[in-house]
Amino acid sequence: MKLQTTIDAPDAGTPDWPMLVGGEWVPSESGEWRDVVTPARAEQVLARVPESTKADLDRAVDAATAALPAWRALHFRERGTILLRIADAIEARSEEFAQLTAQDTGNALRTQARPESATLVALFRYFGGVAGEFKGTVLPAGDDQLQYTRLEPLGVVGAILPWNSPLMIAAMKLPAALAAGNTLVVKPAEDAPLTILLLAQVMSEHLPAGVLNVVTGVGETVGQAISEHPGIHKVSFTGSSEVGRIVGATAGGRLAHQSLELGGKSPNIVCPSAAAPDVIEATAEGVLLAMRFSRQGQSCTAGSRLFLHEDVHDEFLRVLVEKVSKLKVGDPLAEETDMGAIINRSQYEQVLDYIEDGKSQPGVRVALDMSRDVPEGLEGYYQGPTILAGVANDWRIAREEIFGPVLVVIPWKDEDEVVAMANDSHYGLAAFVWSRDLDQALGLAHRIESGWVQVNQGGGQVIGQSYGGYKSSGIGREFSIEGAIEGFTQTKQINVKLGR
């Protein structure tokens, strides 16, 4: 089956993209379909996907359950080889994945969609290569005892994906679960399901029927059904903390395994030494990257609370504003675009509401406001970056996850003060520290309550490291063999009496 979209040929009609259940591409049993609209073109429909019901989810779980015994019994070398073949197949179509990502999510092709496509390939290669590391241990219990452990798959895994970076998040979950011997039921985000259906098409050409199933639909129906279904042994969710609490409570109510990668309001701390004349430009570039402006700020790791030391506050802010103001907002498919479109109208309006709330606070200084900049000739949900200075750490815009291109700037002068402010949040996913004094940088990094801390870099995520949050930012780790073992296996202890 060849899946096609219509962003460049709107008169060609709206294609139907069915979902994958038990190795077959099928509509919903209800016969209902749901339009997928690109955020890059106001109200332009890319495709239709099935509007699934609980009955569709039941079918997918049945298919995954039926496929589980043979898949879990497969030699790890064969599972790893399949994942490596999938990586090669994705790589051969990497530009197609990138183009579709730009259409489906609104993320810019050059700055986000292509890197996400490359990360997808890399994670399938990584987990294909470490498939043999899901192994137990033998205990030295004497010559008359054989005592050993087995790491066994959990069973059927339900993966619920977000809309901001669907391919990258899928790559954190799907190959890890498969390498460990689990089967999958995947729910893409209703606002951006197409890249996941394309991924399923590529994967299904290499996997036995039923090992991977993809069910489209809304979270209140399909996502809720995944959390509730007794045939799903593990729920792996990425999304907002608010929805994560519901998913976690529902899955936890039936004692299902779960991992939750949730929101963030990450501190971004600049020390005076990192704003010295010879490094201030590089630090500003790093802060810009850490804020995820090139993903329209729609990232749970965005360093959206910028703590600037009083001694360098004004000069650093001037340099940063100059750099950020040069970012080009535009068509996600255009090579020159730095920032694409916000995912939908509701999110667009919510971000504007946060900006207006912040601008209404006494003492706030609007360092940059490009929030209503709309590229000429385009009618989508476009929004330029906003930087608000003079912000207090207890304001709404400093407390809540905006999930848009809005950076708030908070002054500090004492390390204990900035650590206290950084940790004064119910989130704890990421953090960024900028200092040329290594003792100072590591001292701050060790004191910050976040699961992922970057020092003197805005990116730096390496495949194979553990990734996840503290506090309300989640439960569990991904992106690594350690996270995969923790998240997708269970330990069985076997004791054998010898010599009988």
Short mmCIF file of C-alpha atoms in Angstrom, two decimals:
data_model
loop_
_atom_site.label_atom_id
_atom_site.label_comp_id
_atom_site.label_asym_id
_atom_site.label_seq_id
_atom_site.Cartn_x
_atom_site.Cartn_y
_atom_site.Cartn_z
CA MET A 1 0.00 0.00 0.00
CA LYS A 2 1.36 3.43 -0.98
CA LEU A 3 0.22 6.21 1.36
CA GLN A 4 -0.11 9.67 -0.17
CA THR A 5 -0.96 13.16 1.06
CA THR A 6 -2.37 16.18 -0.73
CA ILE A 7 -0.59 19.29 0.58
CA ASP A 8 0.94 20.04 -2.81
CA ALA A 9 -2.01 18.71 -4.82
CA PRO A 10 -5.17 19.73 -2.95
CA ASP A 11 -7.33 19.14 -6.00
CA ALA A 12 -6.34 15.47 -6.16
CA GLY A 13 -8.90 14.54 -3.51
CA THR A 14 -8.47 13.43 0.08
CA PRO A 15 -6.85 9.99 0.44
CA ASP A 16 -7.95 7.52 3.09
CA TRP A 17 -5.18 6.11 5.28
CA PRO A 18 -6.47 2.95 7.00
CA MET A 19 -4.90 1.55 10.16
CA LEU A 20 -2.84 -1.59 10.72
CA VAL A 21 -4.45 -4.44 12.66
CA GLY A 22 -3.22 -8.03 12.52
CA GLY A 23 -1.14 -7.39 9.41
CA GLU A 24 -4.08 -5.91 7.48
CA TRP A 25 -4.88 -2.31 6.57
CA VAL A 26 -8.42 -1.78 7.76
CA PRO A 27 -11.00 0.95 8.43
CA SER A 28 -12.79 1.31 11.72
CA GLU A 29 -15.64 -1.08 12.42
CA SER A 30 -17.78 2.04 12.86
CA GLY A 31 -17.09 3.14 9.29
CA GLU A 32 -16.24 6.63 10.58
CA TRP A 33 -13.26 8.65 9.35
CA ARG A 34 -11.42 11.65 10.79
CA ASP A 35 -9.80 14.48 8.81
CA VAL A 36 -6.11 15.19 9.39
CA VAL A 37 -5.45 18.91 8.86
CA THR A 38 -2.00 20.35 8.28
CA PRO A 39 -1.15 23.27 10.59
CA ALA A 40 0.85 24.78 7.74
CA ARG A 41 -2.25 25.48 5.62
CA ALA A 42 -5.39 26.67 7.36
CA GLU A 43 -8.08 24.01 7.13
CA GLN A 44 -6.32 22.02 4.38
CA VAL A 45 -6.97 18.31 4.83
CA LEU A 46 -4.01 16.00 4.22
CA ALA A 47 -5.84 12.69 4.55
CA ARG A 48 -8.54 10.84 6.43
CA VAL A 49 -7.83 8.22 9.08
CA PRO A 50 -10.22 5.82 10.82
CA GLU A 51 -12.18 7.16 13.80
CA SER A 52 -11.68 4.08 15.92
CA THR A 53 -13.78 2.65 18.70
CA LYS A 54 -13.10 0.33 21.61
CA ALA A 55 -14.04 -2.58 19.34
CA ASP A 56 -11.15 -1.66 17.03
CA LEU A 57 -8.80 -1.55 20.00
CA ASP A 58 -10.03 -4.99 21.07
CA ARG A 59 -9.20 -6.36 17.62
CA ALA A 60 -5.70 -4.90 17.79
CA VAL A 61 -5.07 -6.34 21.25
CA ASP A 62 -6.29 -9.74 20.10
CA ALA A 63 -3.88 -9.60 17.14
CA ALA A 64 -0.96 -8.56 19.35
CA THR A 65 -1.79 -11.31 21.85
CA ALA A 66 -1.90 -13.95 19.11
CA ALA A 67 1.46 -12.82 17.71
CA LEU A 68 3.20 -12.67 21.10
CA PRO A 69 4.25 -16.32 21.67
CA ALA A 70 6.14 -16.67 18.39
CA TRP A 71 7.74 -13.20 18.61
CA ARG A 72 8.95 -13.60 22.19
CA ALA A 73 10.33 -17.08 21.35
CA LEU A 74 12.38 -15.72 18.44
CA HIS A 75 16.15 -15.71 18.95
CA PHE A 76 17.32 -12.24 19.91
CA ARG A 77 19.62 -12.22 16.90
CA GLU A 78 16.63 -12.54 14.58
CA ARG A 79 14.69 -9.78 16.33
CA GLY A 80 17.77 -7.55 16.17
CA THR A 81 18.28 -8.31 12.47
CA ILE A 82 14.67 -7.36 11.74
CA LEU A 83 15.10 -4.04 13.53
CA LEU A 84 18.27 -3.35 11.54
CA ARG A 85 16.45 -4.11 8.30
CA ILE A 86 13.70 -1.71 9.32
CA ALA A 87 16.35 0.95 10.02
CA ASP A 88 17.74 0.48 6.51
CA ALA A 89 14.26 0.71 5.00
CA ILE A 90 13.48 3.90 6.91
CA GLU A 91 16.79 5.42 5.90
CA ALA A 92 16.05 4.70 2.24
CA ARG A 93 12.88 6.77 2.63
CA SER A 94 14.22 9.32 5.12
CA GLU A 95 13.38 12.35 2.99
CA GLU A 96 9.84 11.08 2.55
CA PHE A 97 9.53 10.77 6.32
CA ALA A 98 10.93 14.29 6.77
CA GLN A 99 8.60 15.83 4.19
CA LEU A 100 5.58 14.15 5.75
CA THR A 101 6.68 15.23 9.24
CA ALA A 102 6.75 18.86 8.09
CA GLN A 103 3.23 18.53 6.67
CA ASP A 104 1.80 16.49 9.55
CA THR A 105 3.26 18.44 12.51
CA GLY A 106 4.18 21.86 11.13
CA ASN A 107 7.83 21.38 12.18
CA ALA A 108 10.31 22.94 9.77
CA LEU A 109 11.93 20.55 7.31
CA ARG A 110 15.55 21.65 7.71
CA THR A 111 15.74 22.38 11.42
CA GLN A 112 13.44 19.67 12.81
CA ALA A 113 11.90 17.19 10.40
CA ARG A 114 15.12 15.88 8.85
CA PRO A 115 16.90 15.55 12.22
CA GLU A 116 13.88 13.69 13.57
CA SER A 117 13.95 11.30 10.62
CA ALA A 118 17.66 10.67 11.23
CA THR A 119 17.02 10.02 14.94
CA LEU A 120 14.36 7.48 14.00
CA VAL A 121 16.90 5.53 11.95
CA ALA A 122 19.55 5.78 14.66
CA LEU A 123 17.29 4.47 17.43
CA PHE A 124 16.16 1.45 15.39
CA ARG A 125 19.84 0.72 14.70
CA TYR A 126 20.73 1.12 18.37
CA PHE A 127 18.06 -1.23 19.68
CA GLY A 128 18.70 -3.68 16.87
CA GLY A 129 22.31 -3.77 17.97
CA VAL A 130 21.62 -4.28 21.69
CA ALA A 131 18.86 -6.88 21.32
CA GLY A 132 21.17 -9.46 22.91
CA GLU A 133 21.62 -7.39 26.07
CA PHE A 134 18.23 -8.32 27.53
CA LYS A 135 19.85 -11.05 29.61
CA GLY A 136 19.82 -12.31 33.15
CA THR A 137 22.50 -13.39 35.61
CA VAL A 138 23.74 -16.64 37.19
CA LEU A 139 24.25 -16.57 40.96
CA PRO A 140 27.25 -18.46 42.48
CA ALA A 141 25.19 -20.59 44.89
CA GLY A 142 27.35 -23.71 45.12
CA ASP A 143 27.93 -26.78 42.98
CA ASP A 144 24.55 -28.30 43.83
CA GLN A 145 22.56 -25.23 42.76
CA LEU A 146 21.87 -23.50 39.46
CA GLN A 147 20.30 -20.15 40.30
CA TYR A 148 19.68 -17.73 37.46
CA THR A 149 17.40 -14.95 36.29
CA ARG A 150 15.63 -14.40 32.98
CA LEU A 151 14.56 -11.03 31.62
CA GLU A 152 11.26 -11.78 29.93
CA PRO A 153 9.01 -9.48 27.89
CA LEU A 154 6.01 -7.92 29.61
CA GLY A 155 3.64 -8.98 26.83
CA VAL A 156 1.44 -6.59 24.85
CA VAL A 157 2.60 -2.97 25.12
CA GLY A 158 0.24 -0.08 24.48
CA ALA A 159 2.13 3.00 23.24
CA ILE A 160 0.37 6.38 23.25
CA LEU A 161 2.26 9.00 21.22
CA PRO A 162 2.23 12.84 21.17
CA TRP A 163 1.94 15.22 18.22
CA ASN A 164 5.04 17.39 18.69
CA SER A 165 7.72 14.85 17.64
CA PRO A 166 5.82 11.65 16.85
CA LEU A 167 8.60 9.83 15.00
CA MET A 168 11.26 10.49 17.64
CA ILE A 169 8.96 9.44 20.47
CA ALA A 170 7.90 6.33 18.54
CA ALA A 171 11.59 5.52 18.08
CA MET A 172 12.10 5.66 21.86
CA LYS A 173 9.36 3.12 22.47
CA LEU A 174 8.75 0.79 19.51
CA PRO A 175 12.20 -0.72 18.77
CA ALA A 176 12.97 -1.04 22.50
CA ALA A 177 9.73 -2.93 23.17
CA LEU A 178 10.23 -5.15 20.12
CA ALA A 179 13.87 -5.93 20.91
CA ALA A 180 12.76 -7.18 24.34
CA GLY A 181 10.21 -9.52 22.74
CA ASN A 182 6.97 -7.59 23.29
CA THR A 183 4.24 -6.96 20.75
CA LEU A 184 2.65 -3.54 20.24
CA VAL A 185 -0.60 -1.64 19.97
CA VAL A 186 0.19 1.97 19.06
CA LYS A 187 -2.07 5.00 19.21
CA PRO A 188 -0.77 8.04 17.27
CA ALA A 189 -1.82 11.55 18.28
CA GLU A 190 -5.05 12.53 16.57
CA ASP A 191 -3.44 15.79 15.37
CA ALA A 192 -0.42 14.09 13.74
CA PRO A 193 -1.02 10.41 12.92
CA LEU A 194 0.32 10.20 9.37
CA THR A 195 4.04 9.73 10.01
CA ILE A 196 3.24 6.87 12.39
CA LEU A 197 1.08 5.19 9.76
CA LEU A 198 3.92 5.56 7.25
CA LEU A 199 6.30 4.07 9.82
CA ALA A 200 3.88 1.18 10.34
CA GLN A 201 3.84 0.59 6.59
CA VAL A 202 7.64 0.27 6.51
CA MET A 203 7.81 -1.86 9.65
CA SER A 204 5.00 -4.20 8.59
CA GLU A 205 7.02 -5.26 5.56
CA HIS A 206 9.55 -6.86 7.93
CA LEU A 207 7.51 -7.94 10.97
CA PRO A 208 5.18 -10.94 11.38
CA ALA A 209 1.50 -10.02 11.26
CA GLY A 210 0.14 -8.78 14.57
CA VAL A 211 3.49 -7.88 16.15
CA LEU A 212 2.77 -4.21 15.38
CA ASN A 213 -0.73 -2.73 15.33
CA VAL A 214 -1.66 0.94 14.92
CA VAL A 215 -5.10 2.22 15.91
CA THR A 216 -6.05 5.83 15.12
CA GLY A 217 -8.60 7.92 16.97
CA VAL A 218 -9.04 10.35 19.85
CA GLY A 219 -7.47 9.98 23.26
CA GLU A 220 -10.76 9.93 25.13
CA THR A 221 -11.72 6.78 23.23
CA VAL A 222 -8.63 4.86 22.07
CA GLY A 223 -6.16 6.17 24.64
CA GLN A 224 -8.57 5.51 27.47
CA ALA A 225 -9.28 2.02 26.14
CA ILE A 226 -5.52 1.25 26.03
CA SER A 227 -5.17 2.33 29.67
CA GLU A 228 -8.14 0.19 30.70
CA HIS A 229 -7.64 -2.92 28.57
CA PRO A 230 -6.78 -6.03 30.63
CA GLY A 231 -4.94 -7.52 27.65
CA ILE A 232 -2.39 -4.69 27.59
CA HIS A 233 0.38 -5.42 30.07
CA LYS A 234 2.29 -2.14 29.81
CA VAL A 235 1.19 1.40 28.94
CA SER A 236 3.92 3.70 27.63
CA PHE A 237 2.67 7.29 27.38
CA THR A 238 4.27 10.54 26.28
CA GLY A 239 2.28 13.75 26.61
CA SER A 240 1.16 16.38 29.09
CA SER A 241 1.34 15.85 32.82
CA GLU A 242 -2.41 16.45 33.08
CA VAL A 243 -3.27 13.62 30.70
CA GLY A 244 -0.44 11.51 32.11
CA ARG A 245 -2.07 11.57 35.54
CA ILE A 246 -5.27 10.16 34.03
CA VAL A 247 -3.42 7.48 32.07
CA GLY A 248 -1.31 6.55 35.09
CA ALA A 249 -4.28 6.38 37.44
CA THR A 250 -6.27 4.23 35.03
CA ALA A 251 -3.46 1.81 34.21
CA GLY A 252 -2.32 1.76 37.83
CA GLY A 253 -5.82 0.92 38.95
CA ARG A 254 -5.45 -2.48 37.31
CA LEU A 255 -1.77 -2.76 38.35
CA ALA A 256 -0.49 -2.58 34.78
CA HIS A 257 3.12 -1.62 34.13
CA GLN A 258 3.48 1.97 32.99
CA SER A 259 6.00 4.59 31.95
CA LEU A 260 5.09 8.25 31.63
CA GLU A 261 7.23 10.88 29.87
CA LEU A 262 5.44 14.14 30.68
CA GLY A 263 5.78 17.90 30.70
CA GLY A 264 8.46 20.32 31.75
CA LYS A 265 9.25 23.93 32.63
CA SER A 266 12.98 23.63 32.43
CA PRO A 267 15.44 26.05 34.04
CA ASN A 268 18.11 27.56 31.81
CA ILE A 269 20.79 29.10 34.08
CA VAL A 270 23.42 31.50 32.69
CA CYS A 271 26.36 32.31 34.96
CA PRO A 272 28.53 35.42 34.43
CA SER A 273 31.51 33.49 33.06
CA ALA A 274 29.35 32.08 30.24
CA ALA A 275 28.51 35.63 29.13
CA ALA A 276 32.10 36.89 28.86
CA PRO A 277 32.79 38.73 25.57
CA ASP A 278 34.60 35.80 23.95
CA VAL A 279 31.80 33.26 24.61
CA ILE A 280 28.61 35.30 24.88
CA GLU A 281 27.63 34.64 21.25
CA ALA A 282 28.10 30.89 21.60
CA THR A 283 26.15 30.79 24.87
CA ALA A 284 23.29 32.75 23.31
CA GLU A 285 23.19 30.29 20.42
CA GLY A 286 23.04 27.45 22.94
CA VAL A 287 20.24 29.07 24.92
CA LEU A 288 18.30 29.59 21.68
CA LEU A 289 18.69 25.88 20.90
CA ALA A 290 17.79 24.85 24.44
CA MET A 291 14.52 26.81 24.20
CA ARG A 292 13.57 24.71 21.15
CA PHE A 293 12.47 27.77 19.19
CA SER A 294 12.99 25.79 15.98
CA ARG A 295 10.24 23.44 17.17
CA GLN A 296 8.03 26.44 17.99
CA GLY A 297 8.78 25.77 21.65
CA GLN A 298 6.61 22.67 21.44
CA SER A 299 8.98 20.47 23.41
CA CYS A 300 8.82 19.08 26.92
CA THR A 301 12.58 19.73 27.32
CA ALA A 302 12.40 23.42 26.31
CA GLY A 303 14.55 25.58 28.58
CA SER A 304 11.74 28.09 28.89
CA ARG A 305 12.76 29.69 32.23
CA LEU A 306 15.94 31.67 31.53
CA PHE A 307 17.74 32.65 34.74
CA LEU A 308 20.23 35.43 33.92
CA HIS A 309 22.77 36.63 36.48
CA GLU A 310 22.29 40.30 37.30
CA ASP A 311 25.86 41.18 36.30
CA VAL A 312 25.32 40.07 32.68
CA HIS A 313 21.55 40.29 32.42
CA ASP A 314 21.10 43.23 30.08
CA GLU A 315 24.00 42.52 27.73
CA PHE A 316 23.19 38.84 27.38
CA LEU A 317 19.52 39.58 26.80
CA ARG A 318 20.45 42.07 24.07
CA VAL A 319 22.59 39.48 22.26
CA LEU A 320 19.96 36.78 22.64
CA VAL A 321 17.11 38.96 21.38
CA GLU A 322 19.17 39.93 18.35
CA LYS A 323 19.72 36.27 17.47
CA VAL A 324 16.17 35.10 18.15
CA SER A 325 14.63 37.96 16.17
CA LYS A 326 16.48 36.74 13.06
CA LEU A 327 14.74 33.35 13.07
CA LYS A 328 12.64 32.94 9.96
CA VAL A 329 9.07 31.85 10.54
CA GLY A 330 7.55 30.28 7.45
CA ASP A 331 6.34 27.35 5.41
CA PRO A 332 7.63 24.16 7.08
CA LEU A 333 8.52 22.73 3.67
CA ALA A 334 10.73 25.69 2.70
CA GLU A 335 14.46 25.16 3.13
CA GLU A 336 15.01 28.65 4.52
CA THR A 337 12.46 28.25 7.32
CA ASP A 338 13.73 28.09 10.91
CA MET A 339 10.35 27.90 12.66
CA GLY A 340 7.22 26.27 11.28
CA ALA A 341 3.63 26.24 12.50
CA ILE A 342 1.89 25.65 15.84
CA ILE A 343 0.04 22.33 15.74
CA ASN A 344 -3.58 23.59 15.72
CA ARG A 345 -5.83 26.59 16.37
CA SER A 346 -6.53 25.66 19.99
CA GLN A 347 -2.81 25.51 20.86
CA TYR A 348 -2.13 28.70 18.91
CA GLU A 349 -4.78 30.62 20.84
CA GLN A 350 -3.66 29.15 24.16
CA VAL A 351 -0.12 30.38 23.61
CA LEU A 352 -1.41 33.87 22.77
CA ASP A 353 -3.43 33.82 26.00
CA TYR A 354 -0.28 33.06 28.01
CA ILE A 355 1.56 35.92 26.27
CA GLU A 356 -1.19 38.40 27.01
CA ASP A 357 -1.31 37.25 30.62
CA GLY A 358 2.44 37.73 30.97
CA LYS A 359 2.39 41.15 29.32
CA SER A 360 -0.31 42.29 31.75
CA GLN A 361 1.86 41.71 34.84
CA PRO A 362 3.32 44.77 36.61
CA GLY A 363 7.01 45.24 35.92
CA VAL A 364 7.21 42.93 32.90
CA ARG A 365 9.41 44.04 30.01
CA VAL A 366 8.63 42.86 26.52
CA ALA A 367 12.08 42.17 25.09
CA LEU A 368 10.67 40.60 21.91
CA ASP A 369 7.14 39.97 20.67
CA MET A 370 6.76 38.37 17.25
CA SER A 371 3.78 36.31 18.39
CA ARG A 372 1.42 37.59 15.72
CA ASP A 373 3.87 37.55 12.83
CA VAL A 374 2.28 35.70 9.93
CA PRO A 375 4.35 34.94 6.82
CA GLU A 376 2.99 36.67 3.77
CA GLY A 377 0.90 34.37 1.60
CA LEU A 378 0.47 31.64 4.20
CA GLU A 379 -2.66 31.01 6.23
CA GLY A 380 -1.70 28.58 8.95
CA TYR A 381 -1.03 28.67 12.67
CA TYR A 382 2.21 30.63 12.56
CA GLN A 383 3.72 32.38 15.54
CA GLY A 384 7.07 34.04 16.01
CA PRO A 385 9.14 33.95 19.22
CA THR A 386 8.36 36.00 22.34
CA ILE A 387 10.78 36.91 25.16
CA LEU A 388 9.42 38.49 28.35
CA ALA A 389 11.90 39.90 30.88
CA GLY A 390 11.44 41.07 34.45
CA VAL A 391 9.40 37.95 35.19
CA ALA A 392 8.95 36.61 38.71
CA ASN A 393 9.26 32.86 39.27
CA ASP A 394 5.76 32.67 40.76
CA TRP A 395 3.93 34.13 37.76
CA ARG A 396 1.67 31.85 35.73
CA ILE A 397 3.92 32.10 32.66
CA ALA A 398 6.84 30.91 34.81
CA ARG A 399 4.91 28.09 36.46
CA GLU A 400 2.88 26.47 33.69
CA GLU A 401 4.08 24.69 30.57
CA ILE A 402 3.15 26.99 27.68
CA PHE A 403 4.31 24.61 24.94
CA GLY A 404 4.93 27.46 22.56
CA PRO A 405 7.77 29.84 21.54
CA VAL A 406 7.68 31.88 24.75
CA LEU A 407 10.81 32.43 26.87
CA VAL A 408 10.59 34.10 30.28
CA VAL A 409 13.65 35.80 31.79
CA ILE A 410 14.25 35.87 35.55
CA PRO A 411 17.23 37.67 37.20
CA TRP A 412 19.42 36.11 39.91
CA LYS A 413 22.62 36.91 41.81
CA ASP A 414 23.15 34.11 44.38
CA GLU A 415 23.61 30.40 43.60
CA ASP A 416 21.41 29.24 46.45
CA GLU A 417 18.71 31.61 45.20
CA VAL A 418 18.82 30.36 41.62
CA VAL A 419 18.84 26.71 42.67
CA ALA A 420 15.82 27.34 44.88
CA MET A 421 13.97 29.04 42.02
CA ALA A 422 14.99 26.35 39.53
CA ASN A 423 13.66 23.63 41.84
CA ASP A 424 10.52 25.56 42.78
CA SER A 425 8.47 23.72 40.18
CA HIS A 426 6.42 20.55 40.10
CA TYR A 427 8.26 19.69 36.88
CA GLY A 428 11.73 18.14 36.68
CA LEU A 429 12.45 16.91 33.17
CA ALA A 430 15.38 18.94 31.82
CA ALA A 431 17.75 21.71 32.85
CA PHE A 432 20.58 23.71 31.27
CA VAL A 433 23.60 25.24 33.01
CA TRP A 434 26.03 27.66 31.38
CA SER A 435 29.36 28.35 33.12
CA ARG A 436 33.08 28.25 32.27
CA ASP A 437 33.79 27.31 35.89
CA LEU A 438 33.44 23.52 35.87
CA ASP A 439 33.11 23.29 39.66
CA GLN A 440 30.28 25.82 39.56
CA ALA A 441 28.59 24.15 36.58
CA LEU A 442 28.67 20.67 38.08
CA GLY A 443 27.70 21.97 41.50
CA LEU A 444 24.57 23.51 40.01
CA ALA A 445 23.86 20.46 37.85
CA HIS A 446 24.01 18.16 40.88
CA ARG A 447 21.66 20.36 42.91
CA ILE A 448 18.97 20.80 40.26
CA GLU A 449 16.00 18.43 40.54
CA SER A 450 15.79 17.29 36.91
CA GLY A 451 16.30 13.96 35.22
CA TRP A 452 18.33 15.37 32.32
CA VAL A 453 20.84 18.21 32.76
CA GLN A 454 22.91 19.72 29.95
CA VAL A 455 26.06 21.72 30.75
CA ASN A 456 27.23 24.31 28.22
CA GLN A 457 25.11 22.89 25.43
CA GLY A 458 21.52 23.21 24.33
CA GLY A 459 21.28 19.77 22.76
CA GLY A 460 23.70 17.01 23.56
CA GLN A 461 21.29 14.10 23.75
CA VAL A 462 23.10 10.91 22.79
CA ILE A 463 21.39 7.65 21.93
CA GLY A 464 22.16 5.18 24.67
CA GLN A 465 21.80 7.60 27.60
CA SER A 466 18.87 7.28 29.99
CA TYR A 467 16.20 9.92 29.53
CA GLY A 468 13.25 10.75 31.76
CA GLY A 469 12.00 13.10 34.43
CA TYR A 470 11.75 13.78 38.14
CA LYS A 471 8.59 14.81 40.00
CA SER A 472 5.54 15.47 37.76
CA SER A 473 7.66 15.10 34.63
CA GLY A 474 7.24 11.36 34.59
CA ILE A 475 8.03 7.81 35.60
CA GLY A 476 10.60 5.57 33.91
CA ARG A 477 13.47 6.04 31.47
CA GLU A 478 13.80 5.74 27.69
CA PHE A 479 16.46 6.14 24.97
CA SER A 480 18.81 3.49 26.42
CA ILE A 481 19.28 -0.21 27.07
CA GLU A 482 18.93 0.48 30.81
CA GLY A 483 15.61 2.20 30.23
CA ALA A 484 14.42 -0.56 27.91
CA ILE A 485 15.28 -3.28 30.43
CA GLU A 486 13.51 -1.36 33.18
CA GLY A 487 10.53 -0.48 31.03
CA PHE A 488 9.88 -3.50 28.82
CA THR A 489 11.02 -6.60 30.74
CA GLN A 490 10.28 -8.40 33.99
CA THR A 491 12.66 -10.57 35.98
CA LYS A 492 12.06 -14.24 36.63
CA GLN A 493 14.24 -16.02 39.22
CA ILE A 494 14.80 -19.76 38.65
CA ASN A 495 16.43 -22.02 41.26
CA VAL A 496 17.45 -25.57 40.33
CA LYS A 497 18.67 -28.29 42.71
CA LEU A 498 21.39 -30.28 40.95
CA GLY A 499 22.75 -33.78 41.55
CA ARG A 500 19.44 -35.66 41.79
#
